[in-house]
mmCIF file of C-alpha atoms in Angstrom:
data_model
loop_
_atom_site.group_PDB
_atom_site.id
_atom_site.type_symbol
_atom_site.label_atom_id
_atom_site.label_comp_id
_atom_site.label_asym_id
_atom_site.label_seq_id
_atom_site.Cartn_x
_atom_site.Cartn_y
_atom_site.Cartn_z
ATOM 1 C CA UNK A 1 -34.194 -181.518 58.246
ATOM 2 C CA UNK A 2 -32.345 -182.242 55.026
ATOM 3 C CA UNK A 3 -30.355 -179.356 53.559
ATOM 4 C CA UNK A 4 -29.253 -179.249 49.943
ATOM 5 C CA UNK A 5 -27.519 -176.623 47.850
ATOM 6 C CA UNK A 6 -28.678 -177.797 44.428
ATOM 7 C CA UNK A 7 -31.281 -180.159 43.026
ATOM 8 C CA UNK A 8 -31.138 -181.554 39.488
ATOM 9 C CA UNK A 9 -34.616 -182.862 38.711
ATOM 10 C CA UNK A 10 -34.892 -185.434 35.898
ATOM 11 C CA UNK A 11 -37.320 -184.369 33.186
ATOM 12 C CA UNK A 12 -39.641 -187.306 33.856
ATOM 13 C CA UNK A 13 -39.979 -186.283 37.527
ATOM 14 C CA UNK A 14 -40.569 -182.530 37.105
ATOM 15 C CA UNK A 15 -44.373 -182.795 37.170
ATOM 16 C CA UNK A 16 -44.321 -185.067 40.217
ATOM 17 C CA UNK A 17 -41.873 -182.789 42.026
ATOM 18 C CA UNK A 18 -43.965 -179.643 41.603
ATOM 19 C CA UNK A 19 -47.205 -181.477 42.384
ATOM 20 C CA UNK A 20 -45.897 -182.297 45.883
ATOM 21 C CA UNK A 21 -43.327 -179.589 46.689
ATOM 22 C CA UNK A 22 -43.129 -175.837 46.211
ATOM 23 C CA UNK A 23 -40.200 -173.400 46.373
ATOM 24 C CA UNK A 24 -40.302 -170.455 48.764
ATOM 25 C CA UNK A 25 -38.153 -167.300 48.508
ATOM 26 C CA UNK A 26 -34.709 -168.145 47.197
ATOM 27 C CA UNK A 27 -33.072 -165.039 48.664
ATOM 28 C CA UNK A 28 -34.302 -164.868 52.266
ATOM 29 C CA UNK A 29 -34.466 -168.185 54.131
ATOM 30 C CA UNK A 30 -34.613 -170.175 50.881
ATOM 31 C CA UNK A 31 -36.390 -173.502 51.284
ATOM 32 C CA UNK A 32 -38.598 -176.164 49.717
ATOM 33 C CA UNK A 33 -41.910 -176.843 51.447
ATOM 34 C CA UNK A 34 -44.692 -179.371 51.088
ATOM 35 C CA UNK A 35 -47.404 -178.377 48.673
ATOM 36 C CA UNK A 36 -50.720 -178.395 50.538
ATOM 37 C CA UNK A 37 -53.314 -180.006 48.299
ATOM 38 C CA UNK A 38 -55.848 -181.454 50.751
ATOM 39 C CA UNK A 39 -56.953 -179.278 53.640
ATOM 40 C CA UNK A 40 -58.428 -180.515 56.888
ATOM 41 C CA UNK A 41 -61.963 -179.503 57.822
ATOM 42 C CA UNK A 42 -60.587 -177.219 60.516
ATOM 43 C CA UNK A 43 -58.347 -175.394 58.023
ATOM 44 C CA UNK A 44 -61.151 -175.139 55.482
ATOM 45 C CA UNK A 45 -63.405 -173.638 58.149
ATOM 46 C CA UNK A 46 -60.704 -171.152 59.129
ATOM 47 C CA UNK A 47 -60.105 -170.106 55.531
ATOM 48 C CA UNK A 48 -63.799 -169.645 54.810
ATOM 49 C CA UNK A 49 -64.186 -167.473 57.891
ATOM 50 C CA UNK A 50 -61.340 -165.205 56.761
ATOM 51 C CA UNK A 51 -62.265 -165.139 53.081
ATOM 52 C CA UNK A 52 -64.243 -162.296 51.526
ATOM 53 C CA UNK A 53 -65.389 -164.555 48.706
ATOM 54 C CA UNK A 54 -68.731 -165.632 50.261
ATOM 55 C CA UNK A 55 -69.937 -162.072 50.837
ATOM 56 C CA UNK A 56 -68.609 -160.912 47.448
ATOM 57 C CA UNK A 57 -70.388 -163.829 45.754
ATOM 58 C CA UNK A 58 -73.602 -162.833 47.537
ATOM 59 C CA UNK A 59 -73.246 -159.297 46.154
ATOM 60 C CA UNK A 60 -72.671 -160.693 42.658
ATOM 61 C CA UNK A 61 -75.717 -162.934 42.897
ATOM 62 C CA UNK A 62 -77.800 -159.895 43.781
ATOM 63 C CA UNK A 63 -76.805 -158.012 40.621
ATOM 64 C CA UNK A 64 -79.211 -157.498 37.748
ATOM 65 C CA UNK A 65 -78.405 -158.882 34.295
ATOM 66 C CA UNK A 66 -77.469 -155.358 33.174
ATOM 67 C CA UNK A 67 -74.973 -154.989 36.031
ATOM 68 C CA UNK A 68 -73.337 -158.329 35.254
ATOM 69 C CA UNK A 69 -73.067 -157.420 31.565
ATOM 70 C CA UNK A 70 -71.375 -154.144 32.538
ATOM 71 C CA UNK A 71 -68.827 -156.009 34.678
ATOM 72 C CA UNK A 72 -68.219 -158.522 31.871
ATOM 73 C CA UNK A 73 -67.520 -155.667 29.437
ATOM 74 C CA UNK A 74 -65.094 -154.058 31.910
ATOM 75 C CA UNK A 75 -63.427 -157.411 32.565
ATOM 76 C CA UNK A 76 -62.936 -158.083 28.859
ATOM 77 C CA UNK A 77 -60.891 -154.858 28.615
ATOM 78 C CA UNK A 78 -58.583 -156.316 31.254
ATOM 79 C CA UNK A 79 -58.458 -159.911 29.963
ATOM 80 C CA UNK A 80 -60.637 -161.098 32.846
ATOM 81 C CA UNK A 81 -64.143 -162.382 33.414
ATOM 82 C CA UNK A 82 -66.612 -159.953 34.916
ATOM 83 C CA UNK A 83 -66.880 -161.954 38.131
ATOM 84 C CA UNK A 84 -63.110 -162.179 38.574
ATOM 85 C CA UNK A 85 -62.734 -158.426 38.042
ATOM 86 C CA UNK A 86 -65.530 -157.760 40.532
ATOM 87 C CA UNK A 87 -63.848 -159.975 43.151
ATOM 88 C CA UNK A 88 -60.532 -158.177 42.633
ATOM 89 C CA UNK A 89 -62.142 -154.743 42.772
ATOM 90 C CA UNK A 90 -64.287 -155.489 45.817
ATOM 91 C CA UNK A 91 -61.279 -156.851 47.727
ATOM 92 C CA UNK A 92 -59.418 -153.622 46.951
ATOM 93 C CA UNK A 93 -62.411 -151.609 48.181
ATOM 94 C CA UNK A 94 -62.469 -153.551 51.448
ATOM 95 C CA UNK A 95 -58.714 -153.186 51.873
ATOM 96 C CA UNK A 96 -58.899 -149.414 51.336
ATOM 97 C CA UNK A 97 -61.938 -148.934 53.580
ATOM 98 C CA UNK A 98 -64.464 -147.979 50.896
ATOM 99 C CA UNK A 99 -68.127 -148.913 51.318
ATOM 100 C CA UNK A 100 -70.514 -150.165 48.628
ATOM 101 C CA UNK A 101 -69.481 -151.426 45.198
ATOM 102 C CA UNK A 102 -67.744 -149.750 42.271
ATOM 103 C CA UNK A 103 -69.347 -148.729 39.020
ATOM 104 C CA UNK A 104 -67.664 -150.908 36.352
ATOM 105 C CA UNK A 105 -65.886 -149.156 33.499
ATOM 106 C CA UNK A 106 -64.042 -150.376 30.426
ATOM 107 C CA UNK A 107 -61.676 -147.383 30.810
ATOM 108 C CA UNK A 108 -60.139 -148.275 34.187
ATOM 109 C CA UNK A 109 -59.974 -151.367 36.401
ATOM 110 C CA UNK A 110 -58.595 -151.789 39.921
ATOM 111 C CA UNK A 111 -55.243 -150.074 40.333
ATOM 112 C CA UNK A 112 -54.518 -147.089 38.064
ATOM 113 C CA UNK A 113 -51.366 -145.087 37.428
ATOM 114 C CA UNK A 114 -51.143 -141.748 39.216
ATOM 115 C CA UNK A 115 -49.011 -138.666 38.598
ATOM 116 C CA UNK A 116 -49.331 -135.795 41.055
ATOM 117 C CA UNK A 117 -47.608 -132.411 40.964
ATOM 118 C CA UNK A 118 -47.911 -130.207 44.051
ATOM 119 C CA UNK A 119 -46.100 -127.071 45.226
ATOM 120 C CA UNK A 120 -43.264 -126.307 44.974
ATOM 121 C CA UNK A 121 -43.047 -128.622 41.917
ATOM 122 C CA UNK A 122 -44.555 -127.707 38.552
ATOM 123 C CA UNK A 123 -43.198 -130.630 36.504
ATOM 124 C CA UNK A 124 -42.734 -134.404 36.467
ATOM 125 C CA UNK A 125 -41.346 -136.680 33.760
ATOM 126 C CA UNK A 126 -41.145 -140.483 33.838
ATOM 127 C CA UNK A 127 -39.775 -142.934 31.282
ATOM 128 C CA UNK A 128 -40.248 -146.603 30.390
ATOM 129 C CA UNK A 129 -37.234 -147.759 28.386
ATOM 130 C CA UNK A 130 -37.582 -150.194 25.493
ATOM 131 C CA UNK A 131 -34.134 -151.193 24.248
ATOM 132 C CA UNK A 132 -33.650 -154.169 21.955
ATOM 133 C CA UNK A 133 -32.846 -156.457 24.909
ATOM 134 C CA UNK A 134 -34.093 -156.239 28.502
ATOM 135 C CA UNK A 135 -35.313 -158.447 31.337
ATOM 136 C CA UNK A 136 -38.749 -158.942 32.874
ATOM 137 C CA UNK A 137 -39.995 -161.105 35.741
ATOM 138 C CA UNK A 138 -41.974 -164.237 34.939
ATOM 139 C CA UNK A 139 -43.676 -166.423 37.542
ATOM 140 C CA UNK A 140 -42.246 -169.914 38.030
ATOM 141 C CA UNK A 141 -44.875 -172.535 37.185
ATOM 142 C CA UNK A 142 -45.990 -174.532 40.208
ATOM 143 C CA UNK A 143 -44.888 -171.983 42.817
ATOM 144 C CA UNK A 144 -46.752 -169.411 44.896
ATOM 145 C CA UNK A 145 -44.371 -166.482 44.724
ATOM 146 C CA UNK A 146 -41.192 -167.446 42.862
ATOM 147 C CA UNK A 147 -40.143 -165.505 39.777
ATOM 148 C CA UNK A 148 -37.333 -165.779 37.259
ATOM 149 C CA UNK A 149 -35.733 -162.992 35.218
ATOM 150 C CA UNK A 150 -36.469 -163.619 31.547
ATOM 151 C CA UNK A 151 -34.586 -161.944 28.708
ATOM 152 C CA UNK A 152 -36.879 -160.213 26.204
ATOM 153 C CA UNK A 153 -35.910 -159.405 22.643
ATOM 154 C CA UNK A 154 -38.100 -156.587 21.349
ATOM 155 C CA UNK A 155 -37.593 -156.420 17.581
ATOM 156 C CA UNK A 156 -38.965 -152.983 16.804
ATOM 157 C CA UNK A 157 -41.071 -152.465 13.707
ATOM 158 C CA UNK A 158 -43.741 -150.208 12.234
ATOM 159 C CA UNK A 159 -46.439 -149.107 12.624
ATOM 160 C CA UNK A 160 -46.087 -148.129 16.286
ATOM 161 C CA UNK A 161 -49.357 -147.434 18.067
ATOM 162 C CA UNK A 162 -49.533 -145.923 21.534
ATOM 163 C CA UNK A 163 -52.726 -145.444 23.528
ATOM 164 C CA UNK A 164 -54.068 -145.097 27.046
ATOM 165 C CA UNK A 165 -57.173 -144.318 29.053
ATOM 166 C CA UNK A 166 -56.847 -141.308 31.324
ATOM 167 C CA UNK A 167 -58.531 -138.761 33.573
ATOM 168 C CA UNK A 168 -56.973 -135.436 34.507
ATOM 169 C CA UNK A 169 -57.436 -132.505 36.849
ATOM 170 C CA UNK A 170 -54.474 -130.233 36.141
ATOM 171 C CA UNK A 171 -54.110 -126.476 36.514
ATOM 172 C CA UNK A 172 -51.742 -124.475 34.309
ATOM 173 C CA UNK A 173 -49.030 -122.581 36.181
ATOM 174 C CA UNK A 174 -48.072 -120.315 33.289
ATOM 175 C CA UNK A 175 -47.199 -120.127 29.614
ATOM 176 C CA UNK A 176 -46.243 -123.277 27.736
ATOM 177 C CA UNK A 177 -47.933 -125.727 30.118
ATOM 178 C CA UNK A 178 -48.819 -129.184 28.790
ATOM 179 C CA UNK A 179 -49.444 -132.848 29.637
ATOM 180 C CA UNK A 180 -48.209 -135.498 27.199
ATOM 181 C CA UNK A 181 -47.834 -139.226 26.738
ATOM 182 C CA UNK A 182 -45.450 -140.036 23.898
ATOM 183 C CA UNK A 183 -42.948 -142.407 22.350
ATOM 184 C CA UNK A 184 -39.494 -141.139 21.400
ATOM 185 C CA UNK A 185 -38.277 -143.289 18.484
ATOM 186 C CA UNK A 186 -34.542 -143.415 17.856
ATOM 187 C CA UNK A 187 -33.405 -144.053 14.269
ATOM 188 C CA UNK A 188 -30.022 -143.930 12.543
ATOM 189 C CA UNK A 189 -29.502 -142.178 9.211
ATOM 190 C CA UNK A 190 -26.148 -141.492 7.511
ATOM 191 C CA UNK A 191 -24.284 -141.571 10.807
ATOM 192 C CA UNK A 192 -26.770 -139.304 12.590
ATOM 193 C CA UNK A 193 -29.110 -140.140 15.474
ATOM 194 C CA UNK A 194 -32.616 -138.951 14.705
ATOM 195 C CA UNK A 195 -35.448 -138.774 17.253
ATOM 196 C CA UNK A 196 -39.061 -138.830 16.072
ATOM 197 C CA UNK A 197 -41.962 -138.339 18.491
ATOM 198 C CA UNK A 198 -45.316 -140.098 18.465
ATOM 199 C CA UNK A 199 -47.317 -137.851 20.798
ATOM 200 C CA UNK A 200 -50.656 -137.760 22.562
ATOM 201 C CA UNK A 201 -51.560 -134.345 23.977
ATOM 202 C CA UNK A 202 -53.560 -134.924 27.148
ATOM 203 C CA UNK A 203 -56.319 -132.534 28.195
ATOM 204 C CA UNK A 204 -55.519 -130.663 31.389
ATOM 205 C CA UNK A 205 -59.040 -131.329 32.664
ATOM 206 C CA UNK A 206 -60.960 -134.376 31.477
ATOM 207 C CA UNK A 207 -63.162 -137.201 32.672
ATOM 208 C CA UNK A 208 -62.033 -140.717 31.717
ATOM 209 C CA UNK A 209 -61.411 -141.036 27.972
ATOM 210 C CA UNK A 210 -59.238 -142.943 25.495
ATOM 211 C CA UNK A 211 -56.514 -141.462 23.301
ATOM 212 C CA UNK A 212 -54.405 -143.019 20.526
ATOM 213 C CA UNK A 213 -51.532 -142.010 18.241
ATOM 214 C CA UNK A 214 -49.748 -143.911 15.470
ATOM 215 C CA UNK A 215 -46.323 -143.536 13.863
ATOM 216 C CA UNK A 216 -45.826 -145.335 10.545
ATOM 217 C CA UNK A 217 -42.334 -144.380 9.425
ATOM 218 C CA UNK A 218 -39.155 -142.513 10.376
ATOM 219 C CA UNK A 219 -36.080 -141.285 8.563
ATOM 220 C CA UNK A 220 -33.376 -143.940 8.480
ATOM 221 C CA UNK A 221 -33.185 -147.285 10.262
ATOM 222 C CA UNK A 222 -35.317 -147.567 13.439
ATOM 223 C CA UNK A 223 -33.285 -148.756 16.451
ATOM 224 C CA UNK A 224 -35.462 -148.509 19.571
ATOM 225 C CA UNK A 225 -37.858 -146.259 21.447
ATOM 226 C CA UNK A 226 -38.832 -145.087 24.941
ATOM 227 C CA UNK A 227 -42.206 -144.160 26.424
ATOM 228 C CA UNK A 228 -42.703 -140.957 28.423
ATOM 229 C CA UNK A 229 -45.251 -139.188 30.568
ATOM 230 C CA UNK A 230 -44.435 -135.490 30.894
ATOM 231 C CA UNK A 231 -46.395 -132.919 32.872
ATOM 232 C CA UNK A 232 -44.899 -129.447 32.446
ATOM 233 C CA UNK A 233 -45.735 -126.185 34.235
ATOM 234 C CA UNK A 234 -48.885 -127.655 35.778
ATOM 235 C CA UNK A 235 -50.134 -128.828 39.165
ATOM 236 C CA UNK A 236 -52.751 -131.417 39.941
ATOM 237 C CA UNK A 237 -53.457 -135.065 39.177
ATOM 238 C CA UNK A 238 -53.289 -137.358 36.164
ATOM 239 C CA UNK A 239 -54.730 -140.891 36.350
ATOM 240 C CA UNK A 240 -54.172 -143.484 33.609
ATOM 241 C CA UNK A 241 -54.765 -147.145 32.839
ATOM 242 C CA UNK A 242 -54.558 -149.712 30.019
ATOM 243 C CA UNK A 243 -51.330 -148.363 28.531
ATOM 244 C CA UNK A 244 -50.542 -149.687 25.058
ATOM 245 C CA UNK A 245 -47.304 -149.622 23.076
ATOM 246 C CA UNK A 246 -48.107 -151.895 20.151
ATOM 247 C CA UNK A 247 -45.983 -152.992 17.233
ATOM 248 C CA UNK A 248 -45.697 -156.331 15.453
ATOM 249 C CA UNK A 249 -49.203 -157.077 16.853
ATOM 250 C CA UNK A 250 -47.913 -157.189 20.463
ATOM 251 C CA UNK A 251 -48.467 -154.750 23.323
ATOM 252 C CA UNK A 252 -44.933 -154.265 24.700
ATOM 253 C CA UNK A 253 -45.876 -151.827 27.484
ATOM 254 C CA UNK A 254 -44.728 -153.227 30.822
ATOM 255 C CA UNK A 255 -47.301 -153.233 33.634
ATOM 256 C CA UNK A 256 -49.932 -152.015 31.169
ATOM 257 C CA UNK A 257 -52.580 -152.630 33.838
ATOM 258 C CA UNK A 258 -50.736 -150.162 36.126
ATOM 259 C CA UNK A 259 -50.704 -152.501 39.128
ATOM 260 C CA UNK A 260 -47.386 -151.091 40.414
ATOM 261 C CA UNK A 261 -45.809 -148.479 38.168
ATOM 262 C CA UNK A 262 -43.170 -147.567 40.797
ATOM 263 C CA UNK A 263 -42.047 -151.111 41.659
ATOM 264 C CA UNK A 264 -38.384 -151.654 42.575
ATOM 265 C CA UNK A 265 -36.674 -154.997 41.943
ATOM 266 C CA UNK A 266 -34.002 -156.272 44.353
ATOM 267 C CA UNK A 267 -31.792 -159.297 45.087
ATOM 268 C CA UNK A 268 -31.112 -161.371 41.967
ATOM 269 C CA UNK A 269 -33.525 -159.233 39.937
ATOM 270 C CA UNK A 270 -31.301 -156.166 39.875
ATOM 271 C CA UNK A 271 -31.029 -156.448 36.078
ATOM 272 C CA UNK A 272 -34.811 -156.092 35.651
ATOM 273 C CA UNK A 273 -35.565 -152.426 34.852
ATOM 274 C CA UNK A 274 -38.259 -150.567 36.761
ATOM 275 C CA UNK A 275 -41.549 -150.251 34.941
ATOM 276 C CA UNK A 276 -41.246 -146.450 35.064
ATOM 277 C CA UNK A 277 -38.280 -144.311 36.134
ATOM 278 C CA UNK A 278 -38.451 -140.621 37.023
ATOM 279 C CA UNK A 279 -36.128 -138.376 35.005
ATOM 280 C CA UNK A 280 -37.578 -135.075 36.293
ATOM 281 C CA UNK A 281 -38.702 -135.510 39.888
ATOM 282 C CA UNK A 282 -38.601 -132.367 42.060
ATOM 283 C CA UNK A 283 -39.938 -132.068 45.603
ATOM 284 C CA UNK A 284 -43.729 -132.153 45.465
ATOM 285 C CA UNK A 285 -43.946 -134.664 42.585
ATOM 286 C CA UNK A 286 -45.356 -138.183 43.055
ATOM 287 C CA UNK A 287 -45.862 -141.184 40.795
ATOM 288 C CA UNK A 288 -47.374 -144.471 41.922
ATOM 289 C CA UNK A 289 -50.294 -146.868 41.475
ATOM 290 C CA UNK A 290 -53.454 -146.005 43.381
ATOM 291 C CA UNK A 291 -56.958 -147.372 43.923
ATOM 292 C CA UNK A 292 -59.696 -144.764 43.617
ATOM 293 C CA UNK A 293 -63.249 -144.871 44.944
ATOM 294 C CA UNK A 294 -65.117 -145.191 41.637
ATOM 295 C CA UNK A 295 -68.836 -145.214 42.449
#
């Protein structure tokens, strides 16, 4: 087996290289392997026997036109086709041991964000930081599971619009209780740091609904902002999806689909910030992504 420490691929050979070879993990047993393009009949048979796609396709083919339209509407909210969303959702149902099929909704799809406060806790607060510069992970073209850290420059501008879809089942534990999703905008004026909030007050008890807030101006020069979820003096559950932090016509919210809000990056990706970080996190508080049995 040939071992190399570095490969410099000429530009004219890049396409050919990635069409025949693929990179595996660079941090644990790093290696280059052959890209499997043509499968033998035996392998195809084995894959088809393990795949859920045939039975999911059969379910889809049995849907009425109205059901397919409903899935297409839900998929459009998640930048997916209705069939692709249904395949993703049904696989999650199978993985989590749920029977039947979900009822499609434009307000939530697949994984959703989850905040839970149980005794002895009565509070949880998480933050997603949005400085001027930060790193995100971006998949390497032509690979199965390789990612590169990419530096993002977020030039902040107005108006700032925040929104989300959410469902809640929270119980007040005393005076001053609340549930909020908000942006804290930092601006500089005459040598002073000024913080202006763009807030959405969340109902303590609500079925799935959408909520939006907009901030058009602040005092002084806007520098940056952070996003927060804050549950105070309450216990119960908050579920959310489709998080939006929009300015300059771009949604800058990381993991806006809430696939893994508590992900931790390791190895060479230490400089990539977590999607959400807990700032108030007592015993009894939980935040994660979860799949619910929506029927």
